[in-house]
XYZ file of C-alpha atoms in Angstrom:
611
model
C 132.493 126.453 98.448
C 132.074 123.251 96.284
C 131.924 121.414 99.485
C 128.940 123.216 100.653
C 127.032 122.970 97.223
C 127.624 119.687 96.943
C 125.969 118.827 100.543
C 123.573 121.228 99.986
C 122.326 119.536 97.144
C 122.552 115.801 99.083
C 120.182 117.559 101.354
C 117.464 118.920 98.851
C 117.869 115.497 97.550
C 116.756 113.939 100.780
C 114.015 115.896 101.134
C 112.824 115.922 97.476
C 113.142 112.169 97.930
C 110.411 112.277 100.657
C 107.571 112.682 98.175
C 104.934 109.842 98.044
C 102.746 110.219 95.727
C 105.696 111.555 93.520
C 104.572 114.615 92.001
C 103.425 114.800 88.053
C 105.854 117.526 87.165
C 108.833 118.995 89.637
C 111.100 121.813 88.409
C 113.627 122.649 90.754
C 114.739 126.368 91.156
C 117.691 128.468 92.806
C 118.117 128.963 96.393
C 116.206 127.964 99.269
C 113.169 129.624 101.611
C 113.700 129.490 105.273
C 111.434 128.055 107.710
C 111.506 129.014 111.647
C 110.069 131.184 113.894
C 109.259 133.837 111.244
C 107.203 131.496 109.236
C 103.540 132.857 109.076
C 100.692 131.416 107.155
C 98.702 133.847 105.091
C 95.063 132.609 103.804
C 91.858 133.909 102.671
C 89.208 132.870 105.131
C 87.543 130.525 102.681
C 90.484 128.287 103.527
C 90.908 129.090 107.332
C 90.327 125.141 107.980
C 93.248 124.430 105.191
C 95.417 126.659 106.676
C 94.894 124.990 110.735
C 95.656 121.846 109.486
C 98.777 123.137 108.069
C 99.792 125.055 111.230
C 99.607 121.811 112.498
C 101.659 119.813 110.822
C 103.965 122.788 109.910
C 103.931 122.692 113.870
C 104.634 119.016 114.417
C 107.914 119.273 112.331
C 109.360 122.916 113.572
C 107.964 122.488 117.371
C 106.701 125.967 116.700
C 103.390 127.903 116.428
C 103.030 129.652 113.066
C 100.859 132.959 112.552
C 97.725 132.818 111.150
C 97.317 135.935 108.682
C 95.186 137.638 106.504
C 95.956 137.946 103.194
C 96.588 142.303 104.287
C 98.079 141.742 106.955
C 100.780 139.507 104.975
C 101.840 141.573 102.463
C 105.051 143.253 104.496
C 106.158 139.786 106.049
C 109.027 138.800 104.733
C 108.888 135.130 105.187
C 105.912 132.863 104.501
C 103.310 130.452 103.540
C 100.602 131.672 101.284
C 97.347 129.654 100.319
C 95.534 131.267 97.296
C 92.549 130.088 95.247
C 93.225 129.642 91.492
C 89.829 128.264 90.233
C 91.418 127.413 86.783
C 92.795 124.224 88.603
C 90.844 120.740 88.292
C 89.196 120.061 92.008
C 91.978 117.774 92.989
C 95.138 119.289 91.574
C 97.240 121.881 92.861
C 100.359 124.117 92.140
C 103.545 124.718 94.701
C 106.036 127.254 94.264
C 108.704 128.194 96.249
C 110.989 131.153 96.423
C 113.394 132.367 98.590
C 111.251 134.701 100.028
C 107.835 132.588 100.014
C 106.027 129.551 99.483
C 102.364 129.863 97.477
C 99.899 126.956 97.468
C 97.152 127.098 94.836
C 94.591 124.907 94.718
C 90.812 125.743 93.113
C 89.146 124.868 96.585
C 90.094 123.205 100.044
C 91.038 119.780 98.296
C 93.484 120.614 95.780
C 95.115 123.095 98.871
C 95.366 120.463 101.197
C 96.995 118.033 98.689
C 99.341 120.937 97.780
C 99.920 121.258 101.745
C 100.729 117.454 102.569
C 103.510 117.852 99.724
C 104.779 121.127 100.979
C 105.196 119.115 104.596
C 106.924 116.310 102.618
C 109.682 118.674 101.674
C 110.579 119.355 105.296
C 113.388 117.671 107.166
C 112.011 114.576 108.843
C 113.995 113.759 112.019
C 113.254 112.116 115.052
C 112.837 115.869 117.297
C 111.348 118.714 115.751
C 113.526 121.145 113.605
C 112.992 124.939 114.809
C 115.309 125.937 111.844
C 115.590 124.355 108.421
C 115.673 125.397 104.765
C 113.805 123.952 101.544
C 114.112 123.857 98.173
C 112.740 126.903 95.467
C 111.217 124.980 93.169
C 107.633 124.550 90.963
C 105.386 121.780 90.852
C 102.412 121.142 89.297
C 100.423 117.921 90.106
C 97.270 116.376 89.660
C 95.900 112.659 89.969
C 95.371 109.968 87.670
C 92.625 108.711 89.684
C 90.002 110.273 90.631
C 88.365 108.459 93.203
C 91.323 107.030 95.849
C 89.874 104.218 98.114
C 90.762 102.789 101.569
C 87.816 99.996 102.227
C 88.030 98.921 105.919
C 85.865 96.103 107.392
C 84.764 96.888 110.783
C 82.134 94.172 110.604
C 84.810 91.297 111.526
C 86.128 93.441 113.921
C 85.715 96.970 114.846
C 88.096 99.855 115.111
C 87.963 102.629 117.397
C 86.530 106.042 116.200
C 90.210 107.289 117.082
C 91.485 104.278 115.351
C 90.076 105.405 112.065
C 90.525 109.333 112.881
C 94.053 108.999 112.948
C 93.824 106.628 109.563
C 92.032 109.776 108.037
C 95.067 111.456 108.531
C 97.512 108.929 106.880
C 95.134 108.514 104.389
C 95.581 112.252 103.604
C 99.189 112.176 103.831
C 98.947 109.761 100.861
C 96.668 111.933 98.907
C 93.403 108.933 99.335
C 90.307 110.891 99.222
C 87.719 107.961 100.070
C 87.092 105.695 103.491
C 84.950 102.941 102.665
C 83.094 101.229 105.636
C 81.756 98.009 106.025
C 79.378 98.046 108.953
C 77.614 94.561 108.393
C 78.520 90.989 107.514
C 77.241 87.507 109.124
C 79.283 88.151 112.022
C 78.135 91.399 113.308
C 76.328 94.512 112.602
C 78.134 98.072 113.244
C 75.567 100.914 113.238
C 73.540 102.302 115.502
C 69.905 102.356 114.231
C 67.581 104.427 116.172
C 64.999 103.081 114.762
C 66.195 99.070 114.458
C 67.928 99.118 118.205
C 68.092 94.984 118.090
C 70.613 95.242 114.913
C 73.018 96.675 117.788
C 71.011 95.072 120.925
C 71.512 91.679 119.377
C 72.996 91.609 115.408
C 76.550 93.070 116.864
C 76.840 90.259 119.105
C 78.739 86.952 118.434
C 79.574 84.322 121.103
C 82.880 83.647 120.165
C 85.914 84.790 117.476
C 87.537 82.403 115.811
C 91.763 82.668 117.062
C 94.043 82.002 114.900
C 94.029 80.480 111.984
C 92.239 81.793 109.369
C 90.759 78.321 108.470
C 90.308 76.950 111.897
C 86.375 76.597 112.700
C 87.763 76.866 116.733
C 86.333 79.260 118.944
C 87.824 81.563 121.688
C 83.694 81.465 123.449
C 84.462 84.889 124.225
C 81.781 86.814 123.622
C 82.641 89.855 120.775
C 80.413 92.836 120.284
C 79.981 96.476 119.826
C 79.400 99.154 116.998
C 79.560 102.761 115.861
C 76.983 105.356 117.555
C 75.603 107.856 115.556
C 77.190 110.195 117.573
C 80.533 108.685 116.806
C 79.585 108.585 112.813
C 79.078 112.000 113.118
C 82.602 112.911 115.237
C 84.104 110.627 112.307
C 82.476 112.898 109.584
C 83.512 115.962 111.155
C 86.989 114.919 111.400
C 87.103 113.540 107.664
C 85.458 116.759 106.046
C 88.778 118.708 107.539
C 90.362 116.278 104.984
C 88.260 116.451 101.939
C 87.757 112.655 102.353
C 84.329 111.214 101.771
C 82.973 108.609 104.445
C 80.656 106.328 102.433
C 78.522 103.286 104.170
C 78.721 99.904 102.948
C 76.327 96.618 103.735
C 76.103 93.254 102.419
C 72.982 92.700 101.223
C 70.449 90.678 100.162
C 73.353 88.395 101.262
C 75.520 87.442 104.575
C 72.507 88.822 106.415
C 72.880 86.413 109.443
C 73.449 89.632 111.925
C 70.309 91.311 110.149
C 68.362 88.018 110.737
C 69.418 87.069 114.198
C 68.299 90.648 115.215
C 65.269 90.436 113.170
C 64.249 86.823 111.830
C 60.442 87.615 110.552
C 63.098 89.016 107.433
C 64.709 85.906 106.312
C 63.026 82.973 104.555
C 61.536 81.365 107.713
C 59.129 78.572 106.136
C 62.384 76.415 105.748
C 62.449 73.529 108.319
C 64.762 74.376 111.079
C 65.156 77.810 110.821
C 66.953 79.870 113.328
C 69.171 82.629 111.651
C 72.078 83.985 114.711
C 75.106 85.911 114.587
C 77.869 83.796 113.002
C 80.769 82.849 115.156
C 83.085 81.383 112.573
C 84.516 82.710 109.403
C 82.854 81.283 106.271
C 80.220 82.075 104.144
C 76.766 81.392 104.732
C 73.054 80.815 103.420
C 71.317 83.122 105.306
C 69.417 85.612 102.931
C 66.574 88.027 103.426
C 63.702 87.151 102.087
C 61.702 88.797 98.880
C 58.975 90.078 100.830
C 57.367 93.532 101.572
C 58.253 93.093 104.918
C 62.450 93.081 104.005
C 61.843 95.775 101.602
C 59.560 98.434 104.272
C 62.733 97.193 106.547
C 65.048 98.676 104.036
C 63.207 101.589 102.653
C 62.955 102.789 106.856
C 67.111 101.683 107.576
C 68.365 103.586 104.283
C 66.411 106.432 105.341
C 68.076 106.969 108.125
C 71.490 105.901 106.850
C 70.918 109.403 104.216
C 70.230 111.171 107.549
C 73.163 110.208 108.703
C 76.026 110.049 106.021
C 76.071 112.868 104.037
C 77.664 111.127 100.877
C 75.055 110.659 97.938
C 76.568 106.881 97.341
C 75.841 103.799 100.023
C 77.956 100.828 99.105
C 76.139 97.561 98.425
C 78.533 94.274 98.741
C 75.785 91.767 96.864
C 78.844 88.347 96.456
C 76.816 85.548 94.033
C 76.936 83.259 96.971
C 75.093 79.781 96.495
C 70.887 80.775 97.090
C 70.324 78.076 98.964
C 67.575 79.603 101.124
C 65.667 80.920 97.872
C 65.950 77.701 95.981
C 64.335 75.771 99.379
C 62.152 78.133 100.225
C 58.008 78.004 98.974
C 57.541 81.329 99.534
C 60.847 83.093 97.794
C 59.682 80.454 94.453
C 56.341 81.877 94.742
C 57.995 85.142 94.482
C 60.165 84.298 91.326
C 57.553 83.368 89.516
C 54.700 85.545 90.429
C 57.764 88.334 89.265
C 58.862 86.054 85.897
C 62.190 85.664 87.472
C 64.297 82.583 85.532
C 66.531 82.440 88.861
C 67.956 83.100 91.998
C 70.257 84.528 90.200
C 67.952 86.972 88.280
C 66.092 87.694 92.011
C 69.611 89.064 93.341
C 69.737 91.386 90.136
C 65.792 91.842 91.220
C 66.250 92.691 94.887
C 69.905 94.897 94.074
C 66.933 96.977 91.454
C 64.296 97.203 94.766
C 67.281 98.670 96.713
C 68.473 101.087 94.029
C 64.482 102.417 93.726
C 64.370 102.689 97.851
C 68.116 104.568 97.693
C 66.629 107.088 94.780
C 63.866 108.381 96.683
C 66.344 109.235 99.573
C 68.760 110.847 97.076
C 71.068 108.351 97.038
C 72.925 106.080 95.331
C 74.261 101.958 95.125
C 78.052 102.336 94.527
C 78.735 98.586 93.057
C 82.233 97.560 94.693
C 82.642 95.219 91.745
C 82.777 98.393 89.312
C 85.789 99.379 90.646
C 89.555 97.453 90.475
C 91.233 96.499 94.272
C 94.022 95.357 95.667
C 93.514 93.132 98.632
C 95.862 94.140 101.782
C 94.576 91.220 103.743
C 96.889 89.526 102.239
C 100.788 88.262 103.137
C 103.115 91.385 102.412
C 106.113 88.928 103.125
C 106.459 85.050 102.486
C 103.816 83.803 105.348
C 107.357 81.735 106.547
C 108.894 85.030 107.592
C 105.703 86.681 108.877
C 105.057 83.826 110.996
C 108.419 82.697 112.323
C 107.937 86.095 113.431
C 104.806 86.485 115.259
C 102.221 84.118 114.598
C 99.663 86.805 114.900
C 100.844 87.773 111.396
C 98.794 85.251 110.167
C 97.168 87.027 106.813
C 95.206 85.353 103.778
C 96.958 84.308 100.542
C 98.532 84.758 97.367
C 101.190 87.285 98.790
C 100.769 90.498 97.752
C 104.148 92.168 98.074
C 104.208 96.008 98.400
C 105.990 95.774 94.439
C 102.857 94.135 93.086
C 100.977 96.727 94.864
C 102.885 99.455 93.335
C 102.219 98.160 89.884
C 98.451 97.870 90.364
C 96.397 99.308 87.289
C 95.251 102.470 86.492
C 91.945 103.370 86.374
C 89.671 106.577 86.943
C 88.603 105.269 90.020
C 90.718 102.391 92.256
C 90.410 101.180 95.740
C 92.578 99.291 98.218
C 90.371 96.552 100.668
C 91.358 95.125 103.581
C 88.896 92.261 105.354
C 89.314 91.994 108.694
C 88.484 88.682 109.749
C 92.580 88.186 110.798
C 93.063 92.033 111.712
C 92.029 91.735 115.324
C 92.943 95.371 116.522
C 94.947 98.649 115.637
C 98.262 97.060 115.794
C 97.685 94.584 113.329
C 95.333 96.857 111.094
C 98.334 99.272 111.025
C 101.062 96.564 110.200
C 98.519 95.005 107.459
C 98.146 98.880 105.641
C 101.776 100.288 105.634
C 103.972 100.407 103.470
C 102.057 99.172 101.233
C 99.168 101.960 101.598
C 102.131 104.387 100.290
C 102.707 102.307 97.177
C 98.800 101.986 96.568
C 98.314 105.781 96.684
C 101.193 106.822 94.147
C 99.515 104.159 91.997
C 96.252 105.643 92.116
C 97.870 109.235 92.077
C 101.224 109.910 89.731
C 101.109 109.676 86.302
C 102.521 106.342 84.528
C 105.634 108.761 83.549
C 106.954 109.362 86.735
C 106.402 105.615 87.737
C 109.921 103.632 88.951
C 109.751 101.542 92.050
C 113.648 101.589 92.757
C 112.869 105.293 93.205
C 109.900 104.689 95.185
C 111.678 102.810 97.547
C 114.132 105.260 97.718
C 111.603 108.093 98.674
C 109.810 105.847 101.014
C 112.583 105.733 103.393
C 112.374 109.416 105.027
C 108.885 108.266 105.052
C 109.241 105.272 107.059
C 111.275 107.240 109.258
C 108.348 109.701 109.736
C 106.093 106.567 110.448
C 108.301 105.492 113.264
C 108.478 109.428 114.500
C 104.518 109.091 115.096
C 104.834 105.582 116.387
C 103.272 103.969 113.623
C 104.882 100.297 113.726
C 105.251 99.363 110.222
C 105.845 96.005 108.150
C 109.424 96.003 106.654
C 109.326 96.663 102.570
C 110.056 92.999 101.259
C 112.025 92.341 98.180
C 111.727 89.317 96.401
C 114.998 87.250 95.787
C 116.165 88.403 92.150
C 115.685 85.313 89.843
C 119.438 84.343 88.864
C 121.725 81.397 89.874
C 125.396 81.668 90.600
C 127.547 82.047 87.346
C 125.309 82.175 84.956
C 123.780 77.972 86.009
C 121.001 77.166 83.942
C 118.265 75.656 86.759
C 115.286 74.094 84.728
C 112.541 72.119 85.769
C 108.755 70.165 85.186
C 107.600 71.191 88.319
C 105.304 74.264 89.132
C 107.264 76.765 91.732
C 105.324 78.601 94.227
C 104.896 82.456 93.840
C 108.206 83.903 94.023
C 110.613 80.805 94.988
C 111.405 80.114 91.807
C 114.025 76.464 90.729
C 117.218 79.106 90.355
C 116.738 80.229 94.387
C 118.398 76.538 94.769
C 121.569 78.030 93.594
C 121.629 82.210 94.076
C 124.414 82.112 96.704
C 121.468 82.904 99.385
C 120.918 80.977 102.481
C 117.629 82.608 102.936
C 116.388 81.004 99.504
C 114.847 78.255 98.085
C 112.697 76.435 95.737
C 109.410 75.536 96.366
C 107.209 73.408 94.433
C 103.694 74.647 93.885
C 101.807 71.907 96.036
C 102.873 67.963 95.389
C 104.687 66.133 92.868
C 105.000 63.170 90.479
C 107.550 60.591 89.706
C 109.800 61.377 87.674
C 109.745 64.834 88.099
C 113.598 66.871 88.338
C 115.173 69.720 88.757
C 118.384 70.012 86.735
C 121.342 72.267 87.347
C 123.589 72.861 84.208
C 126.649 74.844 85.283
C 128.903 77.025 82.844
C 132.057 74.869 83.572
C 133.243 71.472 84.850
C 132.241 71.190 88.395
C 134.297 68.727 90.952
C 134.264 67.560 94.524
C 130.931 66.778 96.676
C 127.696 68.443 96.500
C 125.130 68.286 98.687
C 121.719 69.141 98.265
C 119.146 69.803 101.320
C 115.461 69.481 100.984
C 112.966 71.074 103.655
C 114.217 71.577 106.804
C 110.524 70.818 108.158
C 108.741 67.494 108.373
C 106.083 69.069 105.209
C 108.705 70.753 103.290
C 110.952 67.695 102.228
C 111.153 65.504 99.266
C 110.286 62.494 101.062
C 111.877 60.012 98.212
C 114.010 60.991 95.469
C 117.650 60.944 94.214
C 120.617 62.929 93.134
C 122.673 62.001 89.851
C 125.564 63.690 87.579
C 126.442 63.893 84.195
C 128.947 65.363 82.470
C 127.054 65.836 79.524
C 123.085 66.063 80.571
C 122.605 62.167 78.683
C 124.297 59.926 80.548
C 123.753 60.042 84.556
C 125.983 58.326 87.007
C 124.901 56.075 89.723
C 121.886 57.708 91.680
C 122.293 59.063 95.534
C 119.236 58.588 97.435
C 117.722 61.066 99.796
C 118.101 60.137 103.258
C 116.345 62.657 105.274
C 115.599 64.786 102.443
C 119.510 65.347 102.325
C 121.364 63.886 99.383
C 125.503 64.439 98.668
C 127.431 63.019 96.148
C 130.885 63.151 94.459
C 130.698 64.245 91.297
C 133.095 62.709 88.397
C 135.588 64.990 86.750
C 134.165 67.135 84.195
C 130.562 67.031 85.204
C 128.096 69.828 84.175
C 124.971 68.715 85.364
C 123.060 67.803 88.564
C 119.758 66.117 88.851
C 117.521 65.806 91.491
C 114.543 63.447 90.791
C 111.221 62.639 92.314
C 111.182 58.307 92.656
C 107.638 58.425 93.861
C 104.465 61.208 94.144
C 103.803 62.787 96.855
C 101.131 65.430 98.279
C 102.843 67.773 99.950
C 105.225 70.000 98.519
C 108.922 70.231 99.350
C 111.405 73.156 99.207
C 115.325 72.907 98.194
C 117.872 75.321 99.952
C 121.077 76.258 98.937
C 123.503 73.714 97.202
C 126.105 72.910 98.939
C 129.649 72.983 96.909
């Protein structure tokens, strides 16, 4: 009987574990409610939509079809799921509780339902074939964000993503409890939407010549020519699909800004009394000058684009991405100064804060909104998830931007009514990569935004993510591995100190953790004389050696290795040969020294010691 309990319980466990967000408050009952082919969903037919989606997934996990009832024609079935409005709730949050008999999800409207449903799924058994019989939990929980606003920003300018791309991203997104998809449908190296009445910002702005291949900094071309963009017909498909989610689809543009798309499409908009002008599609990555010009012409051009932009999105807010790039253009330009002053503008500066004020009057009389991006905190995913050494030994096509931004750093991202996740795109060259560049660390970046600071430990996130990255590889979704950094501790308590800078997480005491995978790194080059000393706990003898690099750019290039048995006097020095240096040491020595005899620009690693 004890046996039984006790498994029992491993198994709740398991499943309770699967819960990312985590849940604000979880009180776990007696018993457990049965789910299989007698399994009916009973729901008002205010929430008919709610209660398909979670036939669906209910469906995905059983491999059965569950009724869809009335809330009469439920009341004599003994087993099922109810959904029930409770407008005391906020709009977000929602209650679960679970009996033996049934399960009832409250929620005041569709979106606090369908974040009570996407927890009710997590509590199923995730395997790799579809469970026809299983058993959950009775329990209670009552849960509600800590953010408000959830974000996912996706750059499709760079490159674009399918419509079914980003459908099936809606649904992830609302696994996670995100409740925003931010899209960037412009930059200087492409335009994205269909205008009906602007067909050359498609005809010719979504064109470039060529994509830069990897790397990131390389100003190489592929010269294959790159194109396309969304048509309203697919904005509208996208809209459809996201309302079944409760997630808002909100436009975003770069203006007055990385405009060279705009301007190659239509170049009586930019400042075009400088010498040489001839705005086009950019084909490398970079920033650029071109800017639209302060003129009635730019503004008619925006008042007539933002119209139809409120036509189409039905979100009060448009996004405005307005970077303080250098104003070249306006500061050259006789007809933008003419403009400054004839307006008793200081600046270029004070003309950006100028134009952003036009564009905010033109979104007004459309009902609409700017939504700043700046207002808001983010955490970059274009970033390395992993030391860029592993990604790229790897694949190559890992290549991502830098510092690394490991899915713990995510995790402890601040808290703030509103927070959003971005991910540029100029390295995420299809679905594959997008995917890889979002997960896990999409998981970690919605319990942030969602559970309350009291319910926030990342060992136990990591434990509850890994029935979810099971479920991930169940749908195919090929996900980066969760990366750990190397604990910062040498071997028996060694004291490793140095005058040199390390490099994000490879800090001096990785030279001595007992891990052939670590290292040191130095943060960029170093000077004579600097060291990096290794005091150990007791009297060390025999021959060390100590590697640097491994790669022509990662070793010490000159430098030496000494010993001392009390950290004053040093013995005779060992020079590198190679970037290798061993030596004997004298009995009772405590310290090791290895010294830089001469700068040097590049910076060098050290692996393991060798005892």
């Amino acid at each position: 009987m004890l046996r039984h309990l006790l498994l029992g319980l491993l198994v709740f466990s398991s499943q309770l574990a699967a819960q990312v967000p985590v849940p604000r408050e979880t009180t776990l009952g007696e018993g457990t409610m049965p789910i299989d082919y007698r399994t009916a969903i009973v729901t008002p037919e205010s929430l008919a939509q709610e209660a398909q989606t979670l036939s669906s997934s209910l469906g995905k996990l059983t491999g059965l079809q569950h009724r869809l009832l009335k809330p009469w024609q439920g009341r004599q079935v003994p087993q099922k799921i109810i959904l029930e409005i409770d407008e005391s709730l906020p709009a977000s949050a929602y209650t679960l509780t679970i009996n033996p008999k049934a399960a009832v999800i409250r929620g005041r409207g569709g979106e606090g339902i369908l974040n009570g449903i996407q927890t009710f799924s997590q509590l199923l058994p995730i395997e790799a074939q579809p469970q026809q019989s299983s058993k959950i939990p009775c329990l209670t929980i009552k849960d509600s964000p800590v953010a408000k606003r959830r974000i996912l920003f996706i750059d499709t300018a760079r490159h674009l993503f399918p419509v079914k791309t980003l459908k099936s991203l809606l649904s992830w997104m609302s696994y996670h409890k995100l409740n925003e998809l931010h899209l960037h449908l412009n930059d200087d190296q492409g335009w994205r939407l269909e205008s009906k009445k602007f067909p050359k910002l498609t005809g010719i702005g979504s064109l470039r010549n060529s994509t830069p291949p990897y790397t990131y900094h390389s100003d190489d071309e592929n010269s294959e020519e790159y194109g396309g963009y969304y048509s309203q017909e697919n904005i509208k498909e996208l809209l459809s699909h996201a309302a079944k989610f409760h997630i808002k689809v909100i436009p975003g543009f770069s203006l007055p800004t990385h405009a060279s798309a705009i301007l190659a499409a239509y170049p009586e908009l930019g400042n075009k009394d400088l010498p040489d002008y001839g705005p086009e599609v950019r084909s490398i990555w970079g920033t650029f000058p071109d800017t639209l010009a302060p003129s009635p012409e730019t503004f008619a051009f925006l008042s007539t684009l933002f119209s139809e932009v409120a036509t189409l999105f039905t979100d009060e807010e448009i996004r405005i991405h307005a970077p303080e790039v250098p104003w070249i253009e306006w500061q050259n330009s006789p007809r933008a100064q003419s403009y400054l002053k004839a307006n008793k503008l200081a600046s270029p500066a004070a003309l950006q804060g100028h134009f952003l004020k036009k564009i905010d009057a033109i979104l007004a009389t459309y009902k609409r909104k700017r939504f700043d991006p700046a207002s808001v905190p983010a955490i970059d995913l274009s970033t390395y998830q992993r030391p860029p050494e592993l990604e790229l030994a790897e694949d190559p096509t890992r290549e991502a931007t830098t510092p690394m931004i490991s899915i713990a750093k995510v995790y402890q991202f601040q808290k703030s009514p509103a927070m959003q996740a971005t991910l540029w795109s100029p390295l995420v060259h299809g679905e594959e990569k997008l995917i890889y560049q979002l997960f896990p660390r999409l998981a970690a970046f919605a319990e942030a935004a969602w559970s309350a600071p009291s319910t926030h430990r990342f060992e136990q996130f990591q434990t509850r993510m890994l029935p979810i990255l099971n479920f991930y590889q169940n749908n195919s979704l090929e996900v980066a591995d969760i990366y750990l950094p190397p604990k910062r501790a040498a071997l028996q308590g060694t004291k490793v100190t140095t005058d040199m800078k390390h490099a994000g997480d490879r800090w001096p005491e990785l030279a001595f953790d007992g891990d052939l995978d670590s290292y040191f790194q130095s943060h960029g080059g170093v000077s004579k004389g600097n060291h990096l000393t290794f005091e150990f706990p007791f009297p060390v003898e025999g021959k060390i050696t100590c590697p640097t690099g491994g790669e022509e750019q990662s070793v010490l290039e000159n430098g030496i290795l000494e010993s001392s048995i009390d950290g004053i006097k040093w013995s005779a020095p060992v020079t590198l040969a190679n970037g290798v240096a061993a030596i004997s040491l004298p009995e009772g020595s405590k310290f090791l020294r290895l010294r830089v005899t001469a700068a040097q620009t590049k910076p060098f690693l050290v692996n393991e010691l060798s005892l």
